[in-house]
Amino acid sequence: MRIVVLAGGVGGARFLSGVRAWASTHQAATQQAATQQAATQQAPTPRTVVTAIVNVGDNVTMHGLRICPDLDTVMYTLGGGNDRERGWGRAGESWVVKDELAAYGGTHSWFGLGDRDLATHLVRTRMLAEGRTLSEATAELCRRWRPGIEMLPASDDHFETHVVTPEGTMHFQEWWVRHRGVPEVVRFEFDGAATATAAPGVLAAIADADLVLVGPSNPVVSIGPILAVPGVRDAITKSPARVVGVSGIIGDAPVLGMADRCLRAVGVACSAAGVGGLYGARSSGGLLDGWLVDTVDAGTTVEGLPVRAMPLWMRDDEATAAMVAAAVELAAR
Ligand code: GDP
Ligand code: CA
């Protein structure tokens, strides 16, 4: 079975951890069934393969270093090196360089660059300077972290989420981290989206998938930019794979982050129904074949879209793997 997951940072990483747990249970069950049939069948056991297509719209250059917050959050989380409380960055982090930069009155001191985290950005930036692609740099970093899934940046090309505010246009990180998401959003723009292409393997993974999962990540600034990479949305809607989405909105509020502000900016209600409607049913030109919502949103209806309600709090891998199992069931209907 081949599963493709669209993912942003913290929510995407937690979801992927549960997908990985579900996949290993599924692989073991498939293996056992194959062993029992071994006397009659010689075919190799089919593998359960998970590919994450990760948002690159948050990527930013600071102090000359290329920083990819969502890729790093996914990589650290799946590699067991993330700070669980903060949700992003490295466990056991120290901030000596950040303090030293602040002492110079640095203009980028609002962005939290930990000492351990810096090594990741140094390796990535060196590889990019040597002419390697972001995909190649990601694969190299993953040799250390062994996330247990295939991690692909949505694009290797220049692609950044910008926020148009009444005071001017700024990078997404500047809006969210520096200004705490306070400036009013006129609209989001994906800089580079006209010319960017999907990273190697992205479109093929979608075309070969049995199941595409749209994680509970922010629909506007995590999933939106992935779908804005030319070819990606098309590949999904044309794929023979079933496509199931998981709501990151529970009871009309995001579990964490700024999805409420982002949805307001694009004129979509902050609810499971609003986001389900934004993605839309594939049967009527949208993205999804199924929509998972939390039990508190059990009454949710989206035109043309089968909806299933179950607890969607990703407390641990077990709870999240149960969400994945429900998505697989919904896909099989
Ligand atoms: P970011 O890039 O770090 O902002 O992370 P994502 O975009 O991947 O994830 C943020 C989204 O994940 C938010 O909209 C949250 O509501 C959602 N989210 C976080 N934790 C949970 C959870 O336990 N359950 C559900 N259903 N959604 C969650
Ligand atoms: Ca992000």
PDB file of N, CA, C and O in Angstrom, residues 3-68:
ATOM      1  N   ILE A   3       0.938   5.298   0.563  1.00  0.00           N
ATOM      2  CA  ILE A   3       0.201   6.420   1.146  1.00  0.00           C
ATOM      3  C   ILE A   3       0.999   7.703   0.955  1.00  0.00           C
ATOM      4  O   ILE A   3       2.195   7.747   1.263  1.00  0.00           O
ATOM      5  N   VAL A   4       0.348   8.720   0.439  1.00  0.00           N
ATOM      6  CA  VAL A   4       0.959  10.043   0.332  1.00  0.00           C
ATOM      7  C   VAL A   4       0.254  10.962   1.317  1.00  0.00           C
ATOM      8  O   VAL A   4      -0.977  10.940   1.427  1.00  0.00           O
ATOM      9  N   VAL A   5       1.023  11.740   2.072  1.00  0.00           N
ATOM     10  CA  VAL A   5       0.446  12.659   3.054  1.00  0.00           C
ATOM     11  C   VAL A   5       0.896  14.082   2.735  1.00  0.00           C
ATOM     12  O   VAL A   5       2.091  14.332   2.559  1.00  0.00           O
ATOM     13  N   LEU A   6      -0.055  15.001   2.653  1.00  0.00           N
ATOM     14  CA  LEU A   6       0.291  16.425   2.522  1.00  0.00           C
ATOM     15  C   LEU A   6       0.421  16.983   3.933  1.00  0.00           C
ATOM     16  O   LEU A   6      -0.498  16.830   4.746  1.00  0.00           O
ATOM     17  N   ALA A   7       1.560  17.653   4.213  1.00  0.00           N
ATOM     18  CA  ALA A   7       1.820  18.056   5.599  1.00  0.00           C
ATOM     19  C   ALA A   7       2.487  19.415   5.710  1.00  0.00           C
ATOM     20  O   ALA A   7       3.331  19.787   4.887  1.00  0.00           O
ATOM     21  N   GLY A   8       2.113  20.150   6.777  1.00  0.00           N
ATOM     22  CA  GLY A   8       2.831  21.351   7.172  1.00  0.00           C
ATOM     23  C   GLY A   8       3.774  21.003   8.307  1.00  0.00           C
ATOM     24  O   GLY A   8       4.427  19.941   8.256  1.00  0.00           O
ATOM     25  N   GLY A   9       3.838  21.862   9.322  1.00  0.00           N
ATOM     26  CA  GLY A   9       4.809  21.676  10.401  1.00  0.00           C
ATOM     27  C   GLY A   9       4.299  20.839  11.560  1.00  0.00           C
ATOM     28  O   GLY A   9       4.204  19.614  11.451  1.00  0.00           O
ATOM     29  N   VAL A  10       3.925  21.508  12.644  1.00  0.00           N
ATOM     30  CA  VAL A  10       3.646  20.798  13.901  1.00  0.00           C
ATOM     31  C   VAL A  10       2.486  19.804  13.767  1.00  0.00           C
ATOM     32  O   VAL A  10       2.615  18.632  14.146  1.00  0.00           O
ATOM     33  N   GLY A  11       1.350  20.249  13.208  1.00  0.00           N
ATOM     34  CA  GLY A  11       0.206  19.350  13.043  1.00  0.00           C
ATOM     35  C   GLY A  11       0.528  18.244  12.054  1.00  0.00           C
ATOM     36  O   GLY A  11       0.174  17.074  12.263  1.00  0.00           O
ATOM     37  N   GLY A  12       1.217  18.600  10.982  1.00  0.00           N
ATOM     38  CA  GLY A  12       1.596  17.624   9.967  1.00  0.00           C
ATOM     39  C   GLY A  12       2.542  16.573  10.528  1.00  0.00           C
ATOM     40  O   GLY A  12       2.413  15.378  10.240  1.00  0.00           O
ATOM     41  N   ALA A  13       3.486  17.026  11.350  1.00  0.00           N
ATOM     42  CA  ALA A  13       4.481  16.110  11.933  1.00  0.00           C
ATOM     43  C   ALA A  13       3.823  15.119  12.894  1.00  0.00           C
ATOM     44  O   ALA A  13       4.109  13.919  12.857  1.00  0.00           O
ATOM     45  N   ARG A  14       2.914  15.621  13.736  1.00  0.00           N
ATOM     46  CA  ARG A  14       2.215  14.715  14.662  1.00  0.00           C
ATOM     47  C   ARG A  14       1.388  13.703  13.886  1.00  0.00           C
ATOM     48  O   ARG A  14       1.335  12.520  14.240  1.00  0.00           O
ATOM     49  N   PHE A  15       0.731  14.180  12.844  1.00  0.00           N
ATOM     50  CA  PHE A  15      -0.099  13.291  12.043  1.00  0.00           C
ATOM     51  C   PHE A  15       0.773  12.220  11.386  1.00  0.00           C
ATOM     52  O   PHE A  15       0.446  11.029  11.407  1.00  0.00           O
ATOM     53  N   LEU A  16       1.907  12.642  10.821  1.00  0.00           N
ATOM     54  CA  LEU A  16       2.805  11.698  10.150  1.00  0.00           C
ATOM     55  C   LEU A  16       3.332  10.640  11.101  1.00  0.00           C
ATOM     56  O   LEU A  16       3.533   9.487  10.714  1.00  0.00           O
ATOM     57  N   SER A  17       3.564  11.034  12.345  1.00  0.00           N
ATOM     58  CA  SER A  17       4.032  10.070  13.334  1.00  0.00           C
ATOM     59  C   SER A  17       2.984   8.962  13.513  1.00  0.00           C
ATOM     60  O   SER A  17       3.326   7.777  13.619  1.00  0.00           O
ATOM     61  N   GLY A  18       1.699   9.344  13.501  1.00  0.00           N
ATOM     62  CA  GLY A  18       0.617   8.361  13.593  1.00  0.00           C
ATOM     63  C   GLY A  18       0.465   7.540  12.325  1.00  0.00           C
ATOM     64  O   GLY A  18       0.156   6.351  12.382  1.00  0.00           O
ATOM     65  N   VAL A  19       0.702   8.170  11.178  1.00  0.00           N
ATOM     66  CA  VAL A  19       0.633   7.434   9.904  1.00  0.00           C
ATOM     67  C   VAL A  19       1.736   6.370   9.886  1.00  0.00           C
ATOM     68  O   VAL A  19       1.514   5.220   9.492  1.00  0.00           O
ATOM     69  N   ARG A  20       2.918   6.766  10.346  1.00  0.00           N
ATOM     70  CA  ARG A  20       4.040   5.814  10.395  1.00  0.00           C
ATOM     71  C   ARG A  20       3.699   4.638  11.316  1.00  0.00           C
ATOM     72  O   ARG A  20       3.982   3.483  10.992  1.00  0.00           O
ATOM     73  N   ALA A  21       3.080   4.932  12.469  1.00  0.00           N
ATOM     74  CA  ALA A  21       2.697   3.871  13.415  1.00  0.00           C
ATOM     75  C   ALA A  21       1.658   2.948  12.774  1.00  0.00           C
ATOM     76  O   ALA A  21       1.766   1.712  12.861  1.00  0.00           O
ATOM     77  N   TRP A  22       0.663   3.536  12.107  1.00  0.00           N
ATOM     78  CA  TRP A  22      -0.367   2.719  11.441  1.00  0.00           C
ATOM     79  C   TRP A  22       0.279   1.851  10.370  1.00  0.00           C
ATOM     80  O   TRP A  22      -0.026   0.665  10.242  1.00  0.00           O
ATOM     81  N   ALA A  23       1.208   2.446   9.597  1.00  0.00           N
ATOM     82  CA  ALA A  23       1.850   1.719   8.503  1.00  0.00           C
ATOM     83  C   ALA A  23       2.659   0.538   9.021  1.00  0.00           C
ATOM     84  O   ALA A  23       2.670  -0.525   8.398  1.00  0.00           O
ATOM     85  N   SER A  24       3.304   0.688  10.159  1.00  0.00           N
ATOM     86  CA  SER A  24       4.125  -0.424  10.637  1.00  0.00           C
ATOM     87  C   SER A  24       3.227  -1.560  11.144  1.00  0.00           C
ATOM     88  O   SER A  24       3.529  -2.734  10.931  1.00  0.00           O
ATOM     89  N   THR A  25       2.089  -1.228  11.747  1.00  0.00           N
ATOM     90  CA  THR A  25       1.126  -2.259  12.159  1.00  0.00           C
ATOM     91  C   THR A  25       0.548  -2.959  10.921  1.00  0.00           C
ATOM     92  O   THR A  25       0.439  -4.183  10.878  1.00  0.00           O
ATOM     93  N   HIS A  26       0.205  -2.156   9.916  1.00  0.00           N
ATOM     94  CA  HIS A  26      -0.370  -2.689   8.684  1.00  0.00           C
ATOM     95  C   HIS A  26       0.629  -3.588   7.970  1.00  0.00           C
ATOM     96  O   HIS A  26       0.292  -4.673   7.491  1.00  0.00           O
ATOM     97  N   GLN A  27       1.890  -3.157   7.948  1.00  0.00           N
ATOM     98  CA  GLN A  27       2.948  -3.944   7.300  1.00  0.00           C
ATOM     99  C   GLN A  27       3.107  -5.295   8.019  1.00  0.00           C
ATOM    100  O   GLN A  27       3.211  -6.338   7.371  1.00  0.00           O
ATOM    101  N   ALA A  28       3.086  -5.253   9.352  1.00  0.00           N
ATOM    102  CA  ALA A  28       3.248  -6.495  10.129  1.00  0.00           C
ATOM    103  C   ALA A  28       2.096  -7.452   9.855  1.00  0.00           C
ATOM    104  O   ALA A  28       2.304  -8.660   9.691  1.00  0.00           O
ATOM    105  N   ALA A  29       0.875  -6.917   9.765  1.00  0.00           N
ATOM    106  CA  ALA A  29      -0.297  -7.761   9.509  1.00  0.00           C
ATOM    107  C   ALA A  29      -0.216  -8.370   8.106  1.00  0.00           C
ATOM    108  O   ALA A  29      -0.525  -9.550   7.905  1.00  0.00           O
ATOM    109  N   THR A  30       0.230  -7.548   7.133  1.00  0.00           N
ATOM    110  CA  THR A  30       0.364  -8.026   5.755  1.00  0.00           C
ATOM    111  C   THR A  30       1.411  -9.136   5.686  1.00  0.00           C
ATOM    112  O   THR A  30       1.238 -10.158   5.027  1.00  0.00           O
ATOM    113  N   GLN A  31       2.508  -8.909   6.425  1.00  0.00           N
ATOM    114  CA  GLN A  31       3.618  -9.872   6.482  1.00  0.00           C
ATOM    115  C   GLN A  31       3.138 -11.214   7.035  1.00  0.00           C
ATOM    116  O   GLN A  31       3.436 -12.274   6.487  1.00  0.00           O
ATOM    117  N   GLN A  32       2.361 -11.126   8.128  1.00  0.00           N
ATOM    118  CA  GLN A  32       1.872 -12.338   8.780  1.00  0.00           C
ATOM    119  C   GLN A  32       0.951 -13.118   7.838  1.00  0.00           C
ATOM    120  O   GLN A  32       1.078 -14.341   7.712  1.00  0.00           O
ATOM    121  N   ALA A  33       0.062 -12.389   7.179  1.00  0.00           N
ATOM    122  CA  ALA A  33      -0.854 -13.036   6.240  1.00  0.00           C
ATOM    123  C   ALA A  33      -0.066 -13.706   5.115  1.00  0.00           C
ATOM    124  O   ALA A  33      -0.379 -14.810   4.692  1.00  0.00           O
ATOM    125  N   ALA A  34       1.008 -13.028   4.672  1.00  0.00           N
ATOM    126  CA  ALA A  34       1.826 -13.568   3.582  1.00  0.00           C
ATOM    127  C   ALA A  34       2.552 -14.832   4.041  1.00  0.00           C
ATOM    128  O   ALA A  34       2.672 -15.796   3.281  1.00  0.00           O
ATOM    129  N   THR A  35       3.031 -14.829   5.290  1.00  0.00           N
ATOM    130  CA  THR A  35       3.739 -15.991   5.826  1.00  0.00           C
ATOM    131  C   THR A  35       2.815 -17.199   5.883  1.00  0.00           C
ATOM    132  O   THR A  35       3.191 -18.316   5.553  1.00  0.00           O
ATOM    133  N   GLN A  36       1.544 -16.937   6.283  1.00  0.00           N
ATOM    134  CA  GLN A  36       0.570 -18.034   6.366  1.00  0.00           C
ATOM    135  C   GLN A  36       0.258 -18.616   4.989  1.00  0.00           C
ATOM    136  O   GLN A  36      -0.058 -19.788   4.877  1.00  0.00           O
ATOM    137  N   GLN A  37       0.379 -17.783   3.973  1.00  0.00           N
ATOM    138  CA  GLN A  37       0.082 -18.249   2.623  1.00  0.00           C
ATOM    139  C   GLN A  37       1.331 -18.742   1.888  1.00  0.00           C
ATOM    140  O   GLN A  37       1.245 -19.152   0.736  1.00  0.00           O
ATOM    141  N   ALA A  38       2.480 -18.692   2.609  1.00  0.00           N
ATOM    142  CA  ALA A  38       3.762 -18.937   1.941  1.00  0.00           C
ATOM    143  C   ALA A  38       3.805 -20.278   1.219  1.00  0.00           C
ATOM    144  O   ALA A  38       4.473 -20.417   0.203  1.00  0.00           O
ATOM    145  N   ALA A  39       3.084 -21.280   1.771  1.00  0.00           N
ATOM    146  CA  ALA A  39       3.120 -22.613   1.166  1.00  0.00           C
ATOM    147  C   ALA A  39       2.556 -22.583  -0.252  1.00  0.00           C
ATOM    148  O   ALA A  39       3.005 -23.327  -1.121  1.00  0.00           O
ATOM    149  N   THR A  40       1.565 -21.711  -0.473  1.00  0.00           N
ATOM    150  CA  THR A  40       0.923 -21.686  -1.791  1.00  0.00           C
ATOM    151  C   THR A  40       1.431 -20.556  -2.682  1.00  0.00           C
ATOM    152  O   THR A  40       1.368 -20.639  -3.893  1.00  0.00           O
ATOM    153  N   GLN A  41       1.911 -19.446  -2.054  1.00  0.00           N
ATOM    154  CA  GLN A  41       2.300 -18.273  -2.858  1.00  0.00           C
ATOM    155  C   GLN A  41       3.772 -17.923  -2.629  1.00  0.00           C
ATOM    156  O   GLN A  41       4.254 -17.967  -1.516  1.00  0.00           O
ATOM    157  N   GLN A  42       4.442 -17.538  -3.673  1.00  0.00           N
ATOM    158  CA  GLN A  42       5.858 -17.193  -3.552  1.00  0.00           C
ATOM    159  C   GLN A  42       6.108 -15.694  -3.721  1.00  0.00           C
ATOM    160  O   GLN A  42       7.229 -15.238  -3.597  1.00  0.00           O
ATOM    161  N   ALA A  43       5.048 -14.929  -4.011  1.00  0.00           N
ATOM    162  CA  ALA A  43       5.226 -13.501  -4.275  1.00  0.00           C
ATOM    163  C   ALA A  43       5.746 -12.765  -3.031  1.00  0.00           C
ATOM    164  O   ALA A  43       5.397 -13.135  -1.912  1.00  0.00           O
ATOM    165  N   PRO A  44       6.623 -11.753  -3.222  1.00  0.00           N
ATOM    166  CA  PRO A  44       7.122 -11.003  -2.072  1.00  0.00           C
ATOM    167  C   PRO A  44       5.989 -10.202  -1.418  1.00  0.00           C
ATOM    168  O   PRO A  44       5.030  -9.816  -2.091  1.00  0.00           O
ATOM    169  N   THR A  45       6.103  -9.973  -0.105  1.00  0.00           N
ATOM    170  CA  THR A  45       5.080  -9.222   0.620  1.00  0.00           C
ATOM    171  C   THR A  45       5.065  -7.780   0.137  1.00  0.00           C
ATOM    172  O   THR A  45       6.112  -7.136   0.102  1.00  0.00           O
ATOM    173  N   PRO A  46       3.884  -7.249  -0.233  1.00  0.00           N
ATOM    174  CA  PRO A  46       3.845  -5.836  -0.625  1.00  0.00           C
ATOM    175  C   PRO A  46       4.185  -4.944   0.576  1.00  0.00           C
ATOM    176  O   PRO A  46       3.789  -5.247   1.698  1.00  0.00           O
ATOM    177  N   ARG A  47       4.945  -3.870   0.298  1.00  0.00           N
ATOM    178  CA  ARG A  47       5.369  -2.994   1.393  1.00  0.00           C
ATOM    179  C   ARG A  47       4.374  -1.853   1.597  1.00  0.00           C
ATOM    180  O   ARG A  47       3.702  -1.431   0.666  1.00  0.00           O
ATOM    181  N   THR A  48       4.291  -1.385   2.825  1.00  0.00           N
ATOM    182  CA  THR A  48       3.497  -0.201   3.110  1.00  0.00           C
ATOM    183  C   THR A  48       4.449   0.989   3.088  1.00  0.00           C
ATOM    184  O   THR A  48       5.371   1.066   3.901  1.00  0.00           O
ATOM    185  N   VAL A  49       4.265   1.871   2.119  1.00  0.00           N
ATOM    186  CA  VAL A  49       5.204   2.970   1.902  1.00  0.00           C
ATOM    187  C   VAL A  49       4.500   4.304   2.179  1.00  0.00           C
ATOM    188  O   VAL A  49       3.397   4.539   1.677  1.00  0.00           O
ATOM    189  N   VAL A  50       5.134   5.153   2.983  1.00  0.00           N
ATOM    190  CA  VAL A  50       4.552   6.464   3.289  1.00  0.00           C
ATOM    191  C   VAL A  50       5.459   7.559   2.717  1.00  0.00           C
ATOM    192  O   VAL A  50       6.670   7.575   2.974  1.00  0.00           O
ATOM    193  N   THR A  51       4.875   8.448   1.928  1.00  0.00           N
ATOM    194  CA  THR A  51       5.605   9.593   1.383  1.00  0.00           C
ATOM    195  C   THR A  51       4.939  10.869   1.869  1.00  0.00           C
ATOM    196  O   THR A  51       3.738  11.059   1.673  1.00  0.00           O
ATOM    197  N   ALA A  52       5.717  11.736   2.516  1.00  0.00           N
ATOM    198  CA  ALA A  52       5.182  13.033   2.942  1.00  0.00           C
ATOM    199  C   ALA A  52       5.588  14.096   1.934  1.00  0.00           C
ATOM    200  O   ALA A  52       6.752  14.190   1.566  1.00  0.00           O
ATOM    201  N   ILE A  53       4.624  14.870   1.482  1.00  0.00           N
ATOM    202  CA  ILE A  53       4.908  16.040   0.651  1.00  0.00           C
ATOM    203  C   ILE A  53       4.741  17.248   1.567  1.00  0.00           C
ATOM    204  O   ILE A  53       3.656  17.516   2.084  1.00  0.00           O
ATOM    205  N   VAL A  54       5.863  17.925   1.810  1.00  0.00           N
ATOM    206  CA  VAL A  54       5.906  18.925   2.887  1.00  0.00           C
ATOM    207  C   VAL A  54       5.925  20.346   2.331  1.00  0.00           C
ATOM    208  O   VAL A  54       6.631  20.644   1.352  1.00  0.00           O
ATOM    209  N   ASN A  55       5.167  21.208   2.990  1.00  0.00           N
ATOM    210  CA  ASN A  55       5.068  22.619   2.625  1.00  0.00           C
ATOM    211  C   ASN A  55       6.440  23.306   2.635  1.00  0.00           C
ATOM    212  O   ASN A  55       7.221  23.139   3.575  1.00  0.00           O
ATOM    213  N   VAL A  56       6.700  24.090   1.590  1.00  0.00           N
ATOM    214  CA  VAL A  56       7.945  24.864   1.547  1.00  0.00           C
ATOM    215  C   VAL A  56       7.677  26.375   1.591  1.00  0.00           C
ATOM    216  O   VAL A  56       8.605  27.182   1.553  1.00  0.00           O
ATOM    217  N   GLY A  57       6.391  26.750   1.704  1.00  0.00           N
ATOM    218  CA  GLY A  57       6.052  28.174   1.682  1.00  0.00           C
ATOM    219  C   GLY A  57       6.602  28.967   2.857  1.00  0.00           C
ATOM    220  O   GLY A  57       6.766  30.185   2.770  1.00  0.00           O
ATOM    221  N   ASP A  58       6.891  28.281   3.969  1.00  0.00           N
ATOM    222  CA  ASP A  58       7.429  28.965   5.157  1.00  0.00           C
ATOM    223  C   ASP A  58       8.939  29.179   5.068  1.00  0.00           C
ATOM    224  O   ASP A  58       9.523  29.824   5.938  1.00  0.00           O
ATOM    225  N   ASN A  59       9.569  28.570   4.057  1.00  0.00           N
ATOM    226  CA  ASN A  59      11.032  28.661   3.956  1.00  0.00           C
ATOM    227  C   ASN A  59      11.485  30.117   3.873  1.00  0.00           C
ATOM    228  O   ASN A  59      10.858  30.936   3.221  1.00  0.00           O
ATOM    229  N   VAL A  60      12.617  30.388   4.522  1.00  0.00           N
ATOM    230  CA  VAL A  60      13.061  31.771   4.646  1.00  0.00           C
ATOM    231  C   VAL A  60      14.585  31.797   4.761  1.00  0.00           C
ATOM    232  O   VAL A  60      15.188  30.799   5.174  1.00  0.00           O
ATOM    233  N   THR A  61      15.178  32.905   4.342  1.00  0.00           N
ATOM    234  CA  THR A  61      16.625  33.058   4.501  1.00  0.00           C
ATOM    235  C   THR A  61      16.899  34.066   5.601  1.00  0.00           C
ATOM    236  O   THR A  61      16.382  35.182   5.577  1.00  0.00           O
ATOM    237  N   MET A  62      17.681  33.657   6.595  1.00  0.00           N
ATOM    238  CA  MET A  62      18.059  34.518   7.719  1.00  0.00           C
ATOM    239  C   MET A  62      19.569  34.404   7.906  1.00  0.00           C
ATOM    240  O   MET A  62      20.088  33.288   7.966  1.00  0.00           O
ATOM    241  N   HIS A  63      20.250  35.538   8.012  1.00  0.00           N
ATOM    242  CA  HIS A  63      21.708  35.520   8.188  1.00  0.00           C
ATOM    243  C   HIS A  63      22.370  34.694   7.087  1.00  0.00           C
ATOM    244  O   HIS A  63      23.364  34.009   7.327  1.00  0.00           O
ATOM    245  N   GLY A  64      21.762  34.704   5.911  1.00  0.00           N
ATOM    246  CA  GLY A  64      22.344  33.952   4.799  1.00  0.00           C
ATOM    247  C   GLY A  64      22.061  32.466   4.838  1.00  0.00           C
ATOM    248  O   GLY A  64      22.498  31.722   3.959  1.00  0.00           O
ATOM    249  N   LEU A  65      21.329  32.009   5.851  1.00  0.00           N
ATOM    250  CA  LEU A  65      21.060  30.573   5.981  1.00  0.00           C
ATOM    251  C   LEU A  65      19.661  30.244   5.486  1.00  0.00           C
ATOM    252  O   LEU A  65      18.700  30.954   5.796  1.00  0.00           O
ATOM    253  N   ARG A  66      19.541  29.152   4.733  1.00  0.00           N
ATOM    254  CA  ARG A  66      18.234  28.738   4.240  1.00  0.00           C
ATOM    255  C   ARG A  66      17.569  27.880   5.316  1.00  0.00           C
ATOM    256  O   ARG A  66      18.101  26.844   5.730  1.00  0.00           O
ATOM    257  N   ILE A  67      16.397  28.337   5.747  1.00  0.00           N
ATOM    258  CA  ILE A  67      15.687  27.686   6.851  1.00  0.00           C
ATOM    259  C   ILE A  67      14.364  27.158   6.325  1.00  0.00           C
ATOM    260  O   ILE A  67      13.631  27.869   5.646  1.00  0.00           O
ATOM    261  N   CYS A  68      14.051  25.897   6.634  1.00  0.00           N
ATOM    262  CA  CYS A  68      12.837  25.242   6.140  1.00  0.00           C
ATOM    263  C   CYS A  68      12.056  24.716   7.337  1.00  0.00           C
ATOM    264  O   CYS A  68      12.169  23.529   7.693  1.00  0.00           O
TER     265      CYS A  68
END
